[in-house]
Short mmCIF file of C-alpha atoms in Angstrom, two decimals:
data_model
loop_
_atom_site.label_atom_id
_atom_site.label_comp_id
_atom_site.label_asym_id
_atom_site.label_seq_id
_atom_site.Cartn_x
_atom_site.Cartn_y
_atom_site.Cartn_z
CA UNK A 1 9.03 6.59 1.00
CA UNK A 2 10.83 10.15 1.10
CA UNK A 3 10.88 11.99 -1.91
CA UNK A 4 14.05 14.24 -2.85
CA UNK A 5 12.32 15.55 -5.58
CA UNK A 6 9.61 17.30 -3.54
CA UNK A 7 10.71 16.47 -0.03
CA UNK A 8 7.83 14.96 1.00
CA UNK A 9 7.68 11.95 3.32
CA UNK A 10 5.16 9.24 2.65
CA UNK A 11 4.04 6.63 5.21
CA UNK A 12 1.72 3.81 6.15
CA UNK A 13 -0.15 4.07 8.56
CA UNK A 14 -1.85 0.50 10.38
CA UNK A 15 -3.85 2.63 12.83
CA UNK A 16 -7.47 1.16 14.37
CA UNK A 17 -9.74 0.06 11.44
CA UNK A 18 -8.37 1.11 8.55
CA UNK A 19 -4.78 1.66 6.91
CA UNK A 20 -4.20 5.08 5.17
CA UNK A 21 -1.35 7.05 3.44
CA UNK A 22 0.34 9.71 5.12
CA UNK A 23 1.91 12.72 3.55
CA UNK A 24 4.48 15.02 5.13
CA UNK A 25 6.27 18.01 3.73
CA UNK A 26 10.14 17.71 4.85
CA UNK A 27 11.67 20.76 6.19
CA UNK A 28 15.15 20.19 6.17
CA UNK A 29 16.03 23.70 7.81
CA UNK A 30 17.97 23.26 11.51
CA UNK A 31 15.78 21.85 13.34
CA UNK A 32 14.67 19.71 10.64
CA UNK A 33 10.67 18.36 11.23
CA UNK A 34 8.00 17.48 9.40
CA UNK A 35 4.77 19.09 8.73
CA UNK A 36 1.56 16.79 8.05
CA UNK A 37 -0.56 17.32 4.48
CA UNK A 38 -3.05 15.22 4.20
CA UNK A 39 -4.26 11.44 4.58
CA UNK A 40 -5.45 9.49 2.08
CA UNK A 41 -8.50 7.04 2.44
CA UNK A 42 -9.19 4.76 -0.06
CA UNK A 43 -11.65 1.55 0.35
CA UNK A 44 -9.55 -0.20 -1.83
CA UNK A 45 -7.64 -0.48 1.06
CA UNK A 46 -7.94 -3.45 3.80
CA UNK A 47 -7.26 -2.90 7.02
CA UNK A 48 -3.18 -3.93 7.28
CA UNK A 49 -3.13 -5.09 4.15
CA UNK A 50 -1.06 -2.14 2.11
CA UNK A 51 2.47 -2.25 2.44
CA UNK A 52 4.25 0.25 0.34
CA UNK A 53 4.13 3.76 -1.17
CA UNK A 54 5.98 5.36 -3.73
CA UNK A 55 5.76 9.22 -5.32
CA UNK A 56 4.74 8.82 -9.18
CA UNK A 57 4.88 11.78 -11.59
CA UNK A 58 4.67 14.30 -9.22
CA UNK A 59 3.63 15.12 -5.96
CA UNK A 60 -0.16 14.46 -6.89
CA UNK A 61 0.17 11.11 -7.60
CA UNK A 62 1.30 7.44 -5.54
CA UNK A 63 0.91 4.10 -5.77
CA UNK A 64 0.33 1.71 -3.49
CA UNK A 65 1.30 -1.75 -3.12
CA UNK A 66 -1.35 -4.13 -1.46
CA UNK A 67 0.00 -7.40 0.44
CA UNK A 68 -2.80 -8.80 1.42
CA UNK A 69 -5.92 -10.12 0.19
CA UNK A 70 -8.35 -9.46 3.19
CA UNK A 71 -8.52 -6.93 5.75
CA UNK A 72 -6.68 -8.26 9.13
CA UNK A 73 -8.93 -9.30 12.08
CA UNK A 74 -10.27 -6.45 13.74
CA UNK A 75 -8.51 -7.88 17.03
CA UNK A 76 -5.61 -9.22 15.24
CA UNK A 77 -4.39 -12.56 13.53
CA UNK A 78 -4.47 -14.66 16.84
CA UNK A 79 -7.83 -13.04 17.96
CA UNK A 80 -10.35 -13.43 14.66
CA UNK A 81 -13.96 -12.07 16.06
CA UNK A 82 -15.88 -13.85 13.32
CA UNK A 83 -16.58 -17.50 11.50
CA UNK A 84 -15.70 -15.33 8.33
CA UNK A 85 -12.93 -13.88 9.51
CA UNK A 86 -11.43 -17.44 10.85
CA UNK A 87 -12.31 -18.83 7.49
CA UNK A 88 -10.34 -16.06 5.57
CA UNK A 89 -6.96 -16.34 7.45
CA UNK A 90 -7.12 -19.93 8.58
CA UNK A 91 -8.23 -21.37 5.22
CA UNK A 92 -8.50 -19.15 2.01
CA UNK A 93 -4.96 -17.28 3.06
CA UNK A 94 -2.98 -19.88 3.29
CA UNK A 95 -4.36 -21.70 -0.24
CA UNK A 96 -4.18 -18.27 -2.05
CA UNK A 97 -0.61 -18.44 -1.20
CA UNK A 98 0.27 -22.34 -1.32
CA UNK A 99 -1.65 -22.43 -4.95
CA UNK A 100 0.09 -18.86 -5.87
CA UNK A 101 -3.17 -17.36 -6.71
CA UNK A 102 -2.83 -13.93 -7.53
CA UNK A 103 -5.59 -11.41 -5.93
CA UNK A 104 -3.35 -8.24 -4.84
CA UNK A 105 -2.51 -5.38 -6.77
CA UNK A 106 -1.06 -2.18 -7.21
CA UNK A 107 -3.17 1.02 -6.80
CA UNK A 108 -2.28 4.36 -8.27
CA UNK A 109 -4.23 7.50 -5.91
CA UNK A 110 -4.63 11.15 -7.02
CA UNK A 111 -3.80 13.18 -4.36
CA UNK A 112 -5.61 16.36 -5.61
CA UNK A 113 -8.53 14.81 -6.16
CA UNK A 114 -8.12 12.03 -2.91
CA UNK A 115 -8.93 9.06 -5.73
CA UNK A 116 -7.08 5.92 -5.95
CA UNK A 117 -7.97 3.45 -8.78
CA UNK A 118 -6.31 0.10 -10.22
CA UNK A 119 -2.59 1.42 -11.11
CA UNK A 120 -1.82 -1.76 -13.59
CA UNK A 121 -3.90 -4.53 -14.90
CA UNK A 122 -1.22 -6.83 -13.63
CA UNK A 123 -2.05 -9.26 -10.19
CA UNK A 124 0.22 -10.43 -7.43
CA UNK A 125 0.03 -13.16 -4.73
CA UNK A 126 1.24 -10.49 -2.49
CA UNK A 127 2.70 -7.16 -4.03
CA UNK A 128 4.93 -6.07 -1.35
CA UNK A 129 7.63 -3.53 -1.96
CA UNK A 130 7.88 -1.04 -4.74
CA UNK A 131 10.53 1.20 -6.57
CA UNK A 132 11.01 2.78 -9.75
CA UNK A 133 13.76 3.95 -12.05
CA UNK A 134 15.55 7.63 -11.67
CA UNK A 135 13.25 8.46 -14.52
CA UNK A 136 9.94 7.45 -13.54
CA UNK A 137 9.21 5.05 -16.50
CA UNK A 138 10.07 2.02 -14.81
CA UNK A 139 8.13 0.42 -11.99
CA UNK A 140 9.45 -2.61 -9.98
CA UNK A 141 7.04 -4.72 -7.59
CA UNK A 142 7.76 -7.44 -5.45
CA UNK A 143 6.01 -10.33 -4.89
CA UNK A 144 7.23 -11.66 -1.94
CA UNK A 145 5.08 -14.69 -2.18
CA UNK A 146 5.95 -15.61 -5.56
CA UNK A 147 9.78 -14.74 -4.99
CA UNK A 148 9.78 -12.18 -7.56
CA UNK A 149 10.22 -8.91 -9.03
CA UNK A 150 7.14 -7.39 -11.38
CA UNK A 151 7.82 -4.79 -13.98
#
């Protein structure tokens, strides 16, 4: 997500064992470049299984969509290194999403104080993308799954 309020660059980041938030500043100045802030950690988040970022009030706060319901394999979907983690992807997965269960969600972090929480009470089969309106007030989610759009 790339802010033109504060011209900061948010991105996902799938690296290794975990998935984290990146923040950039933007400098826009010839040559243009970025310059790195700060990650942000949360155990709320499974490994590969956040999708999208956007910028809330300000530059101290984001939310974060999450896709997926368990972290990925360590060695990836085709490679599962455990009976629990075959189980997870080979059975639960694929009913969560046949029976449209809804176990993902949408978490709102404070940057300044490197906290992410619950950012609505509502639950998705698999809240994917995320936008709001010009003003802020409005939040739109999809859920891919579901074919849908949250508000």
């Amino acid at each position: 997500h790339v802010s033109n309020t504060t011209d900061r660059l948010y991105a996902v980041n799938h690296q290794g064992y975990e998935s984290t938030i990146e923040v950039f500043k933007i400098n826009y100045k010839s040559p243009m470049s970025l310059t790195y802030l700060q990650t942000v950690r949360s155990d709320l988040f499974p490994r590969s299984g956040i999708n999208d970022v956007i910028e809330g009030a300000d530059q101290n706060e984001i939310y974060v969509t999450r896709w997926h319901v368990f972290s990925f394999p360590e060695n990836g979907l085709q490679n599962p290194s455990s009976l629990v983690e075959k189980i997870q992807h080979n059975v639960i997965y694929p009913l969560i999403v046949g029976l449209g269960m809804s176990f993902t969600k949408v978490y709102r972090c404070d940057l300044s104080k490197n906290e992410c929480e619950d950012g609505t009470d509502r639950m998705f089969v698999g809240a994917n993308g995320i936008t709001k309106t010009p003003d802020g007030k409005i939040f739109y989610v999809a859920d891919l799954s579901e074919h849908r759009i949250g508000v």
